PDB file of C-alpha atoms and ligand atoms in Angstrom:
ATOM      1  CA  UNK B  33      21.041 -12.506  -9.033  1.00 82.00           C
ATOM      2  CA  UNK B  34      21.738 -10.630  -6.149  1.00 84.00           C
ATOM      3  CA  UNK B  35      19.120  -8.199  -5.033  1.00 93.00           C
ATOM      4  CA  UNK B  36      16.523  -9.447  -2.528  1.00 94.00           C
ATOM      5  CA  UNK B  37      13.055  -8.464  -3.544  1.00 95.00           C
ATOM      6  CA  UNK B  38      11.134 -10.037  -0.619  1.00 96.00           C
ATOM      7  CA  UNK B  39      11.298 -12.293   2.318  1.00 97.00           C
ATOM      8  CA  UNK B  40       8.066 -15.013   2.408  1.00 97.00           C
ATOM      9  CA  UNK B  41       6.353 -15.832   5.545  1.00 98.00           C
ATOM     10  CA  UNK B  42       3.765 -18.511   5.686  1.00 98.00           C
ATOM     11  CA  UNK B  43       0.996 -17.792   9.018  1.00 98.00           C
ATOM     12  CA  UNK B  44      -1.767 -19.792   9.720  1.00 97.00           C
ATOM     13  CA  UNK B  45      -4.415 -16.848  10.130  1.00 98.00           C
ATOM     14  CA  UNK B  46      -3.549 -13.522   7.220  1.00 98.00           C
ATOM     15  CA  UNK B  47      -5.434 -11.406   9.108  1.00 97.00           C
ATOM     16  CA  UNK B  48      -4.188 -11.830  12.542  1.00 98.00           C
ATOM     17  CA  UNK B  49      -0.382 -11.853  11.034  1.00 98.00           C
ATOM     18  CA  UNK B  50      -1.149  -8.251   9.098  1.00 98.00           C
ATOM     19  CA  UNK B  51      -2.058  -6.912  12.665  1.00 97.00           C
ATOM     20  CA  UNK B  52       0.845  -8.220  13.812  1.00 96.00           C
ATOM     21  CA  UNK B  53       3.358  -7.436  11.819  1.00 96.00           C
ATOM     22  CA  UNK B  54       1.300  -3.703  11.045  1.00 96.00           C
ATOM     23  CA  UNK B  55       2.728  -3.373  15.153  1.00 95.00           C
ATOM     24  CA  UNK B  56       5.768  -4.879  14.329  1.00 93.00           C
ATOM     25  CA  UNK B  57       6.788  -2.870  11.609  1.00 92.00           C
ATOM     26  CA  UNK B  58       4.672   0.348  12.026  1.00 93.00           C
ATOM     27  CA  UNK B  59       2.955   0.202   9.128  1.00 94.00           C
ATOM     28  CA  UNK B  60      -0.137  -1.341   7.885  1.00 96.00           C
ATOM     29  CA  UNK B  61      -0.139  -3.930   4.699  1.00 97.00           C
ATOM     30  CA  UNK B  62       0.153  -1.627   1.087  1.00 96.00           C
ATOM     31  CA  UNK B  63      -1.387  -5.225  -0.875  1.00 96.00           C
ATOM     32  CA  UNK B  64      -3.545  -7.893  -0.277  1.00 97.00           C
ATOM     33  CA  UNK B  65      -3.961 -10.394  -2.868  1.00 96.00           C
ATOM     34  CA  UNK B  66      -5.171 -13.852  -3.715  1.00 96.00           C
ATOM     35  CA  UNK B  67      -3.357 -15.723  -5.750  1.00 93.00           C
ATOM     36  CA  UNK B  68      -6.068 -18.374  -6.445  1.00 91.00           C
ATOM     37  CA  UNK B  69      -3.853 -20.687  -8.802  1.00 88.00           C
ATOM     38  CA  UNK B  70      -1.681 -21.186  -5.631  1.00 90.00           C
ATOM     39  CA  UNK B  71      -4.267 -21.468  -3.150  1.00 95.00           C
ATOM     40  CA  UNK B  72      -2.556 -18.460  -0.937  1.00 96.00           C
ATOM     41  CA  UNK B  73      -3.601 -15.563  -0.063  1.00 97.00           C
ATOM     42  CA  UNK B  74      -1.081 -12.799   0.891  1.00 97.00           C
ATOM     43  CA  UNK B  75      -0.116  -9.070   1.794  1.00 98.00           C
ATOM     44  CA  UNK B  76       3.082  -7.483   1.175  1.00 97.00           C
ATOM     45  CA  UNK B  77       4.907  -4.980   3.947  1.00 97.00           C
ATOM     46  CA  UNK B  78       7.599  -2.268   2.888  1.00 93.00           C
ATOM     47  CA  UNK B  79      10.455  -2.438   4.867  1.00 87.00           C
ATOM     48  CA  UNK B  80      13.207  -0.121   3.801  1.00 82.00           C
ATOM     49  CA  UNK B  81      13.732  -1.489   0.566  1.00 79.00           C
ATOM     50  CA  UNK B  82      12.783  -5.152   0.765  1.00 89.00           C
ATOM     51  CA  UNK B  83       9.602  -6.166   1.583  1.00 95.00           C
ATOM     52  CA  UNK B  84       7.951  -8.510   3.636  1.00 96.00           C
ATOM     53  CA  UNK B  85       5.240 -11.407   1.914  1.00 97.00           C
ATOM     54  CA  UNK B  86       2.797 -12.785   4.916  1.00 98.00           C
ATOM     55  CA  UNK B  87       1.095 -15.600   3.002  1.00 98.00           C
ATOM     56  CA  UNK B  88      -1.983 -17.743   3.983  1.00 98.00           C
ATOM     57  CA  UNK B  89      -3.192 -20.981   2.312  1.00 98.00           C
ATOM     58  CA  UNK B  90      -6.621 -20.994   0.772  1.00 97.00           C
ATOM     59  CA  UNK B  91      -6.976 -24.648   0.901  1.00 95.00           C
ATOM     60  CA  UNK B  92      -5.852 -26.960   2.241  1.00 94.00           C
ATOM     61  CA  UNK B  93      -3.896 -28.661  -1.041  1.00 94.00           C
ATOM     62  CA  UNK B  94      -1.616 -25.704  -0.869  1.00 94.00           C
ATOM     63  CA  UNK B  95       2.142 -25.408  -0.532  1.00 93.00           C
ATOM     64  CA  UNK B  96       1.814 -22.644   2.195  1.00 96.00           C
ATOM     65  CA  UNK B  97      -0.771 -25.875   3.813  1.00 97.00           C
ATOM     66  CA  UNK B  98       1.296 -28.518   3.639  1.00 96.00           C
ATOM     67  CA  UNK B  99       4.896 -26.099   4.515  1.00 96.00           C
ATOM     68  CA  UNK B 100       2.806 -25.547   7.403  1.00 97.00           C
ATOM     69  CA  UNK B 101       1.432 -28.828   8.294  1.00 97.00           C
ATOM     70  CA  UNK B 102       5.711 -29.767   8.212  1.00 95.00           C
ATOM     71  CA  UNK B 103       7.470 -27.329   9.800  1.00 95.00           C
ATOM     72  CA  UNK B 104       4.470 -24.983  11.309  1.00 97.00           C
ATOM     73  CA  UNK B 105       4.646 -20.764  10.877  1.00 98.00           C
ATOM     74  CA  UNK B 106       7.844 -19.134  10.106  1.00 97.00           C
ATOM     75  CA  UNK B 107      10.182 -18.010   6.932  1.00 97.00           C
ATOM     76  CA  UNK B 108       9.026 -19.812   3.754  1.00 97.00           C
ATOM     77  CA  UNK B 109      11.025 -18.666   0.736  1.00 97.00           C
ATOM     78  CA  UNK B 110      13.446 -15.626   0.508  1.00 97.00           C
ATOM     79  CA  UNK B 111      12.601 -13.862  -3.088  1.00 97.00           C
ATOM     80  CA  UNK B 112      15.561 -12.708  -5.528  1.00 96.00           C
ATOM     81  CA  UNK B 113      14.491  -9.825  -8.131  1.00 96.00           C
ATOM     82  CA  UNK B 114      15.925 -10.639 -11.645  1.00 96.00           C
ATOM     83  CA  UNK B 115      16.120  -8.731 -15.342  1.00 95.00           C
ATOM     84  CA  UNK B 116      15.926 -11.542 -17.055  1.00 96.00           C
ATOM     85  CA  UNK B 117      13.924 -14.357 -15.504  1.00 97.00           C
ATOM     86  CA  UNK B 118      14.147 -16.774 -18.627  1.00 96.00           C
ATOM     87  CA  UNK B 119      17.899 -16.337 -18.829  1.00 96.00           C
ATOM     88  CA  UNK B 120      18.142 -17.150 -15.140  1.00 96.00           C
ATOM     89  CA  UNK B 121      16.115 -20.162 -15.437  1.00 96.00           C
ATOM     90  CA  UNK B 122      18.952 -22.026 -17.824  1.00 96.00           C
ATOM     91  CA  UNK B 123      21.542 -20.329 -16.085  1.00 96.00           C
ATOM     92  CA  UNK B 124      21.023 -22.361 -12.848  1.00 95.00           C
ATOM     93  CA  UNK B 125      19.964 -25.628 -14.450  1.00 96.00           C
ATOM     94  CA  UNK B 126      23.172 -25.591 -16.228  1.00 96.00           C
ATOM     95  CA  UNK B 127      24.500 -24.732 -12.648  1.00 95.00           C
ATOM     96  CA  UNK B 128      22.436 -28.124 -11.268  1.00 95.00           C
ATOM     97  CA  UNK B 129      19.711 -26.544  -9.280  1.00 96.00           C
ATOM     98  CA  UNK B 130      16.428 -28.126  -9.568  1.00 96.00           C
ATOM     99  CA  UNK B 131      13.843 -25.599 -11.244  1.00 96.00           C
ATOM    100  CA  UNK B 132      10.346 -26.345  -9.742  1.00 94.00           C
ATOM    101  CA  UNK B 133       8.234 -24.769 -12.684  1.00 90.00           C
ATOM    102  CA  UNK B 134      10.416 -23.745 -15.637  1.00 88.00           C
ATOM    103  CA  UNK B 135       7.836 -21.770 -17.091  1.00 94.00           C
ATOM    104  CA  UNK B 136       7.016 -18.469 -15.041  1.00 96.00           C
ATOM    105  CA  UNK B 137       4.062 -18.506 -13.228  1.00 94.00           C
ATOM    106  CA  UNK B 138       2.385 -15.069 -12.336  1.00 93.00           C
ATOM    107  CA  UNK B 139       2.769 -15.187  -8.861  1.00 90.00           C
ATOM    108  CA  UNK B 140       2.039 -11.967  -6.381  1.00 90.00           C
ATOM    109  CA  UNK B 141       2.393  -8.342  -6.656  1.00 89.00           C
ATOM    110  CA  UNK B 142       2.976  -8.345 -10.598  1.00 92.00           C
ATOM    111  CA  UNK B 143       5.532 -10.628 -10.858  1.00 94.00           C
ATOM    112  CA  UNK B 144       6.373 -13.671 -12.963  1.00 96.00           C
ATOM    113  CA  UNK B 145       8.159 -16.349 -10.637  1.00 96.00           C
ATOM    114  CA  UNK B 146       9.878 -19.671 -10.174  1.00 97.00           C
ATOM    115  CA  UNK B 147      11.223 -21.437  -7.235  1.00 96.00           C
ATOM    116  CA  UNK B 148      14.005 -23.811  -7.117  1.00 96.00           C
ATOM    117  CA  UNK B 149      13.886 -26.953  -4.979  1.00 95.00           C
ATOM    118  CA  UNK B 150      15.341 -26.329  -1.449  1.00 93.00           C
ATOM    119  CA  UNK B 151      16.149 -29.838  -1.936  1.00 94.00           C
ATOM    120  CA  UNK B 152      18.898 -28.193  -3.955  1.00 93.00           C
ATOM    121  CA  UNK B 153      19.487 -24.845  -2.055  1.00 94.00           C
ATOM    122  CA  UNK B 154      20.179 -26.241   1.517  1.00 93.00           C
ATOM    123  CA  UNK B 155      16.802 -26.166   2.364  1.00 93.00           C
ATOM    124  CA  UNK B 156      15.883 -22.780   1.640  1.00 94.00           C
ATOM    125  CA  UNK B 157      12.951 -22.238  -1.003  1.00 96.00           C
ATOM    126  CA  UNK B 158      14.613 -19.734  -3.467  1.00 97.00           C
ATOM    127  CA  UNK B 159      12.441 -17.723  -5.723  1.00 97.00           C
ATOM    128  CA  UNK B 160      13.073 -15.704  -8.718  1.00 97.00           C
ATOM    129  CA  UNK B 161      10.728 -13.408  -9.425  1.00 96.00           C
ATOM    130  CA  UNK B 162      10.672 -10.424 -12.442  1.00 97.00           C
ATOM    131  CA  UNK B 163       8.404  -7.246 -12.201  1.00 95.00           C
ATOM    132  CA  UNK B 164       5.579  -7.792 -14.962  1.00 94.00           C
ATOM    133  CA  UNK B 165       5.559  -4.206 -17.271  1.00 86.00           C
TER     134      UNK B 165
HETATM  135 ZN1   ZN U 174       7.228 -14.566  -2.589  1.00 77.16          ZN
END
């Protein structure tokens, strides 16, 4: 598990942050998507080779809401691309990181994911997250 896949943002206002970050990074959102289950809505920049995840909450119940509500805008999770997400799953439990949802969730952008408590990551919200085929 060593390949960043993305780097999650949370912003208060999605379609303000896509202008901003369309200036920032010279070019415009390739995916917007609602990921109702989650109550976020998001858009996904490609930089280089990693992208960039703006996401928005949807209500106000929602992780991005309440991250928000805590700490205010700014870096949310970084995302790791893996083969084998079930593998991974028991491979860090067994290491002592706390899973948050051991069974995949279909998160953005085709992926399944999980994040692992940043209780147990130093305070960084780690998620795994395997391309759907
Ligand atoms: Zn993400």
């Amino acid at each position: 598990m060593d390949k960043i896949e993305h780097i999650g943002i949370a912003v208060k206002n999605l379609e303000k942050s896509n202008q901003l970050f369309a200036s920032l990074l010279g070019t415009a959102p390739y995916k917007i998507e609602e990921v109702a289950l989650e109550g976020v809505k998001t858009s996904f920049f490609k930089t280089d080779s990693k992208k960039i995840e703006l996401l928005e909450a949807t209500n106000p119940e929602s992780a991005i809401a309440k991250f928000i509500t805590k700490k205010g805008e700014g870096i949310h999770h970084i995302a790791f691309a893996v083969d084998d997400i079930y593998s991974e799953i028991k491979r860090l439990q067994k290491e002592g990181f706390t899973v948050l949802n051991e069974v995949p969730k279909k998160g953005a952008d085709n992926k399944l994911v999980v994040f692992l408590h940043p209780k147990s990551t130093n305070g960084v919200l780690i998620e795994l997250c395997q391309e759907i085929n």
